[in-house]
Short mmCIF file of C-alpha atoms in Angstrom, two decimals:
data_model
loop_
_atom_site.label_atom_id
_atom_site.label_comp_id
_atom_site.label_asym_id
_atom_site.label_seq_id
_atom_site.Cartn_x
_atom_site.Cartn_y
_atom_site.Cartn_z
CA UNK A 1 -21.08 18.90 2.11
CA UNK A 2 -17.35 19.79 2.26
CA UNK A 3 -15.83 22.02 4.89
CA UNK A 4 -12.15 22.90 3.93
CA UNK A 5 -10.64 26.14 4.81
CA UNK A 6 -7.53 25.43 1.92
CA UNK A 7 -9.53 27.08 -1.00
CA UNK A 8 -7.26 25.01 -3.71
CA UNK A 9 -7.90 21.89 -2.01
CA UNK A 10 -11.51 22.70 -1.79
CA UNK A 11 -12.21 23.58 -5.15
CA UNK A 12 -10.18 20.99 -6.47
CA UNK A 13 -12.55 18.71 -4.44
CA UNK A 14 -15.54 20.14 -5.20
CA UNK A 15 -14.87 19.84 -9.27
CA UNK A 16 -13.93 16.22 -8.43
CA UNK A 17 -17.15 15.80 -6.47
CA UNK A 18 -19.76 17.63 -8.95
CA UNK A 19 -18.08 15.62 -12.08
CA UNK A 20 -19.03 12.29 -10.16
CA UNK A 21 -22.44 13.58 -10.23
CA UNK A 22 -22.63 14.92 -6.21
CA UNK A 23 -24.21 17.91 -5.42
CA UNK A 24 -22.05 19.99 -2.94
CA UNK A 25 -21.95 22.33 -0.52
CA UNK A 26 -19.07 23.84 0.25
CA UNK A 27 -17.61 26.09 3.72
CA UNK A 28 -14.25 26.81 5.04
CA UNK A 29 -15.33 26.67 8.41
CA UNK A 30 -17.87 25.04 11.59
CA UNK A 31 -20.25 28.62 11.31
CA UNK A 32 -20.63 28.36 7.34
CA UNK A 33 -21.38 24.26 7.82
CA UNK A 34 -24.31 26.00 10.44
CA UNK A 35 -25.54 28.26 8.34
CA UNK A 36 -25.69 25.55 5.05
CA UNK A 37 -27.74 23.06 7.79
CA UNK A 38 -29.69 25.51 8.44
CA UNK A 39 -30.99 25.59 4.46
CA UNK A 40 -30.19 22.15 3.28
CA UNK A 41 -30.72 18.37 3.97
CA UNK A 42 -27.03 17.22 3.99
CA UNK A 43 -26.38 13.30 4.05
CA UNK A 44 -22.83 13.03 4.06
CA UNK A 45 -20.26 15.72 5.52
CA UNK A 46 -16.22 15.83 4.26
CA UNK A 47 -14.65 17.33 7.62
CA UNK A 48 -10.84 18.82 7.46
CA UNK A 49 -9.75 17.85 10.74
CA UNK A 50 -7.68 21.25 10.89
CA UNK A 51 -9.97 24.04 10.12
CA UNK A 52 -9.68 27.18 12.22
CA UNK A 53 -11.98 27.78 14.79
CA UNK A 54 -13.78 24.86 15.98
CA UNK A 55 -11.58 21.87 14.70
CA UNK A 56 -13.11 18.68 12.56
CA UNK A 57 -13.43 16.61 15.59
CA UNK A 58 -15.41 19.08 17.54
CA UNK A 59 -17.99 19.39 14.50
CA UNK A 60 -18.04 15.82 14.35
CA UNK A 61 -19.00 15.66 17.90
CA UNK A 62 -21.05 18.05 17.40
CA UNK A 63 -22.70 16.55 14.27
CA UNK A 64 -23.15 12.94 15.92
CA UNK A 65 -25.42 15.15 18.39
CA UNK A 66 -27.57 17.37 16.45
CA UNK A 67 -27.61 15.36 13.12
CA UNK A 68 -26.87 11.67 14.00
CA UNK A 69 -28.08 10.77 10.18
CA UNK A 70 -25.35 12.85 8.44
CA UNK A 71 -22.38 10.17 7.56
CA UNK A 72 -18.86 12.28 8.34
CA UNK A 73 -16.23 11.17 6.13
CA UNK A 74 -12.75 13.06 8.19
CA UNK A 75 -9.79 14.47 5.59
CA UNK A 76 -6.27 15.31 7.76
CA UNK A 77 -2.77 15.36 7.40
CA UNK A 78 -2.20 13.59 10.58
CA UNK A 79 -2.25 9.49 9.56
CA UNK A 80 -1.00 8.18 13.26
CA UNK A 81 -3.41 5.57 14.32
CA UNK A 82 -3.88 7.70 17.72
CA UNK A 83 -5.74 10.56 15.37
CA UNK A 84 -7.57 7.78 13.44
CA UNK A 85 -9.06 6.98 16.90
CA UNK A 86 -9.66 9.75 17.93
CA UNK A 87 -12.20 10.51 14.54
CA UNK A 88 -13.53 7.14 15.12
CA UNK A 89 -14.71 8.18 19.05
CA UNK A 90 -15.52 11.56 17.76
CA UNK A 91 -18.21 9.59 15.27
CA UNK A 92 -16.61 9.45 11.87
CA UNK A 93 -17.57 7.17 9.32
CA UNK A 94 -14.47 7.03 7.53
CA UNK A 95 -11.32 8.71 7.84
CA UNK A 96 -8.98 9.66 4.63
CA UNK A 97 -5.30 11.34 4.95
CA UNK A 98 -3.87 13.85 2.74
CA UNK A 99 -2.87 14.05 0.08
CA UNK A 100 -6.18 12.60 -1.18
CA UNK A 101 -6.52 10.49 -4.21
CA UNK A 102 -9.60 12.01 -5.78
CA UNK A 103 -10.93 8.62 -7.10
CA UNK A 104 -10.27 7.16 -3.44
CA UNK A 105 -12.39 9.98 -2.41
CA UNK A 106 -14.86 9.58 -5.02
CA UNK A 107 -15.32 5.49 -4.15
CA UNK A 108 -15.11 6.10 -0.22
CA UNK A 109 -18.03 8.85 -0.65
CA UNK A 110 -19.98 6.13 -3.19
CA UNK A 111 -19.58 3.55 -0.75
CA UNK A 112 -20.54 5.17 2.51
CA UNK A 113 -23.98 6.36 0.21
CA UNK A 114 -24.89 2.91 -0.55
CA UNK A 115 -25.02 2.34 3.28
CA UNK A 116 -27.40 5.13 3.98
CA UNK A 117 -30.65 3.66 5.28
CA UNK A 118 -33.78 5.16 4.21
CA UNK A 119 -35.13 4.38 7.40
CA UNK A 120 -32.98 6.04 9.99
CA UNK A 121 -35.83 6.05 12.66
CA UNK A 122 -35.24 1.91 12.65
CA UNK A 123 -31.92 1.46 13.70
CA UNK A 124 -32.63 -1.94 14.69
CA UNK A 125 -32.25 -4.74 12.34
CA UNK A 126 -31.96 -8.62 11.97
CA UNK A 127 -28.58 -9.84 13.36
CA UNK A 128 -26.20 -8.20 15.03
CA UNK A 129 -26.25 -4.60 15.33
CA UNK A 130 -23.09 -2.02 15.61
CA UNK A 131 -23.13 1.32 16.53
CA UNK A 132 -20.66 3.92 15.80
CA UNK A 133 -21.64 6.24 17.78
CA UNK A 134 -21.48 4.19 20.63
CA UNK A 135 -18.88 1.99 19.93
CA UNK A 136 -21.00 -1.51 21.02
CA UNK A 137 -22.30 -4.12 18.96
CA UNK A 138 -25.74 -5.47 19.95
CA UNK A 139 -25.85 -9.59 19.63
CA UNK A 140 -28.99 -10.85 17.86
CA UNK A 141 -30.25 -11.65 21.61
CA UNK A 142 -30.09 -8.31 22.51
CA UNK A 143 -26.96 -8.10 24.91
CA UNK A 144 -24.60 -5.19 24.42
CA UNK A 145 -20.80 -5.54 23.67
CA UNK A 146 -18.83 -2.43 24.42
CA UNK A 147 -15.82 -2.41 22.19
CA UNK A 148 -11.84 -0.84 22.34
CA UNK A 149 -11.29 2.02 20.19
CA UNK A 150 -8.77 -0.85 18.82
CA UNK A 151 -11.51 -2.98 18.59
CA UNK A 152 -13.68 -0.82 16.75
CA UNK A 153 -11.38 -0.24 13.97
CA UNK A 154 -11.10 -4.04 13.15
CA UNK A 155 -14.51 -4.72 13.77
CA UNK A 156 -15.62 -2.34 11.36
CA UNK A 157 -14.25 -2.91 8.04
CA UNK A 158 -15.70 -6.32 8.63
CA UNK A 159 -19.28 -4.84 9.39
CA UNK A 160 -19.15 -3.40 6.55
CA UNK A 161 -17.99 -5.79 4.04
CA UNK A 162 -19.69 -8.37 5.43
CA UNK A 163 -20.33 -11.48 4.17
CA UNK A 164 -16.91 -10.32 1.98
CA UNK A 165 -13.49 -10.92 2.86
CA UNK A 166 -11.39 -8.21 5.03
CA UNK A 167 -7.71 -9.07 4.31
CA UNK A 168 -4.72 -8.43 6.91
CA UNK A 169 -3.42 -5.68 4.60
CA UNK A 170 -7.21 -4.29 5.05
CA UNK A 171 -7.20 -4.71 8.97
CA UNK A 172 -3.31 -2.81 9.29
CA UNK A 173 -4.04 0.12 6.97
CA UNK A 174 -7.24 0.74 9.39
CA UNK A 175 -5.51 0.48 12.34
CA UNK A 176 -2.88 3.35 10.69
CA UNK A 177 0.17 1.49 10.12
CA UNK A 178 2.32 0.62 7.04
CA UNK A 179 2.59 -2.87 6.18
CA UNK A 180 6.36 -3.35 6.21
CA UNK A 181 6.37 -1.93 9.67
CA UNK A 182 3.42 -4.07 10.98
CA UNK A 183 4.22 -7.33 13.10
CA UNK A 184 1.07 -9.58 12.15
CA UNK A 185 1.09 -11.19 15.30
CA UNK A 186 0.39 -8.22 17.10
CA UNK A 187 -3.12 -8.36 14.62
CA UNK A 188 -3.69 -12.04 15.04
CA UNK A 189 -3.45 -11.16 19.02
CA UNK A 190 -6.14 -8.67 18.68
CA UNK A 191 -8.61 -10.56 16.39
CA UNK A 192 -8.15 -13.51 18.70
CA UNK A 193 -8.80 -11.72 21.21
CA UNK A 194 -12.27 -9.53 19.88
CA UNK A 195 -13.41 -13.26 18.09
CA UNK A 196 -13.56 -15.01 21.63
CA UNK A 197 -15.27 -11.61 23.24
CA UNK A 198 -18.19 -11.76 20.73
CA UNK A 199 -18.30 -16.15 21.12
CA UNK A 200 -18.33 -15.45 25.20
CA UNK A 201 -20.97 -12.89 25.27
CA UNK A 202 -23.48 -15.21 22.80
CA UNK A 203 -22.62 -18.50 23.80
CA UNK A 204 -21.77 -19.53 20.55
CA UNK A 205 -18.70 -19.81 18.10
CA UNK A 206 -17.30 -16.34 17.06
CA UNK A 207 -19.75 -14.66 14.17
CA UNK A 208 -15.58 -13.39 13.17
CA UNK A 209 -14.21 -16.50 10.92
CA UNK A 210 -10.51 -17.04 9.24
CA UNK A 211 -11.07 -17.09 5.47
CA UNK A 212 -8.48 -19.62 4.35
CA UNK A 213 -5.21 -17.31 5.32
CA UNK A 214 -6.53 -15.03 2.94
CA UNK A 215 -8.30 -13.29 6.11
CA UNK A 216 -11.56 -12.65 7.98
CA UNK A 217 -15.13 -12.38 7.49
CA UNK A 218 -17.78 -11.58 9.80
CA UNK A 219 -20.65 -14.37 9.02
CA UNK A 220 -23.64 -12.85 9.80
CA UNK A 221 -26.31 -10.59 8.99
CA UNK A 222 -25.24 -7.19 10.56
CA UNK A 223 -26.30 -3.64 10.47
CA UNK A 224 -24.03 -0.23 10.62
CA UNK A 225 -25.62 2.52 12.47
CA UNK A 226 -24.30 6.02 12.92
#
């Protein structure tokens, strides 16, 4: 499903999109996304933050409510790390600024597919446990961590590619900075920080290990939920 009120943009998407092999849906705004929910089973939605009307991070809100198994992937303009938090707390799986590169688009959509669960109703699984939605991670005994926004944006890359490596370069483009402008220490600080939270609250090493200076992994069986 792609909501996108810049017809251009949108159609160029949607050729993109159907060439891959997706089915789409397309609106330019929050009342013709209703009225295609209304019809259709929708797994993933492509929000423009800026769309007239109701905005992308009120229909994400929304969304998370109504249909907490639809997987929001956000398009905007706006790259500060203060909007990317903002889609995050608003329940966004993934967040993409524009101009798009179409195969970027293409491999985030693939990727966020292969984490659909065909068991929704069982959000509970071995391990650890983190919730978007809710922005906690649930320790394999059962004891809530509520997380930063900040938090949440390292934290999740290395859900996801867990048991892979997430490299520094990985952790500052989530956290919306540029490289060259990033101090690493400021990162280091922060992952120090989140790996002795997690250790604390489980009585036991950090699950969040250094991967040779290459970066970090998060060694453990752990489940994304929207």
């Amino acid at each position: 499903m792609l909501v996108e009120d810049n017809s251009d943009f949108r159609e160029e998407v949607q050729f993109h999109l159907q060439r891959a092999g997706h089915e789409i849906f397309i609106a330019a705004d929050g009342a013709g996304l209703d009225q295609v929910l209304a019809v259709h089973h929708i797994e993933i939605a492509v929000l423009d933050l800026g769309l007239p009307g109701e905005d992308g991070l009120s229909i994400t809100h929304r969304l998370r409510m109504s249909h907490p198994e639809i997987r929001i992937l956000m398009l905007t303009a706006r790259s500060s790390q203060h909007h990317r938090i903002s889609g995050l707390e608003k329940g966004a799986d993934a967040y993409l600024t524009k101009p798009v590169d179409m195969r970027e688009l293409c491999a985030v959509i693939e990727s966020i597919r292969r984490r659909i669960s065909p068991a929704v109703a069982d959000h509970r699984g071995p391990g650890w446990t983190l919730s978007l939605s809710t922005m906690t991670i649930m320790t394999p005994k059962g004891e809530p961590i509520t997380l930063t926004p900040t938090e949440m944006l390292l934290l999740r890359p290395l859900a996801e590619a867990a048991p892979d490596i997430v490299s520094r370069q990985q952790f500052v483009k989530a956290l919306g900075h540029r490289e060259e402008d990033y101090d690493y220490r400021r990162l280091e600080a922060v992952i120090s920080r989140l790996r002795r939270k997690i250790a604390t609250s489980d009585k036991e090493s950090s699950v969040i290990k250094p991967a040779r200076g290459r970066g970090y992994i998060f060694a453990a069986p752990i489940t994304v939920i929207p």
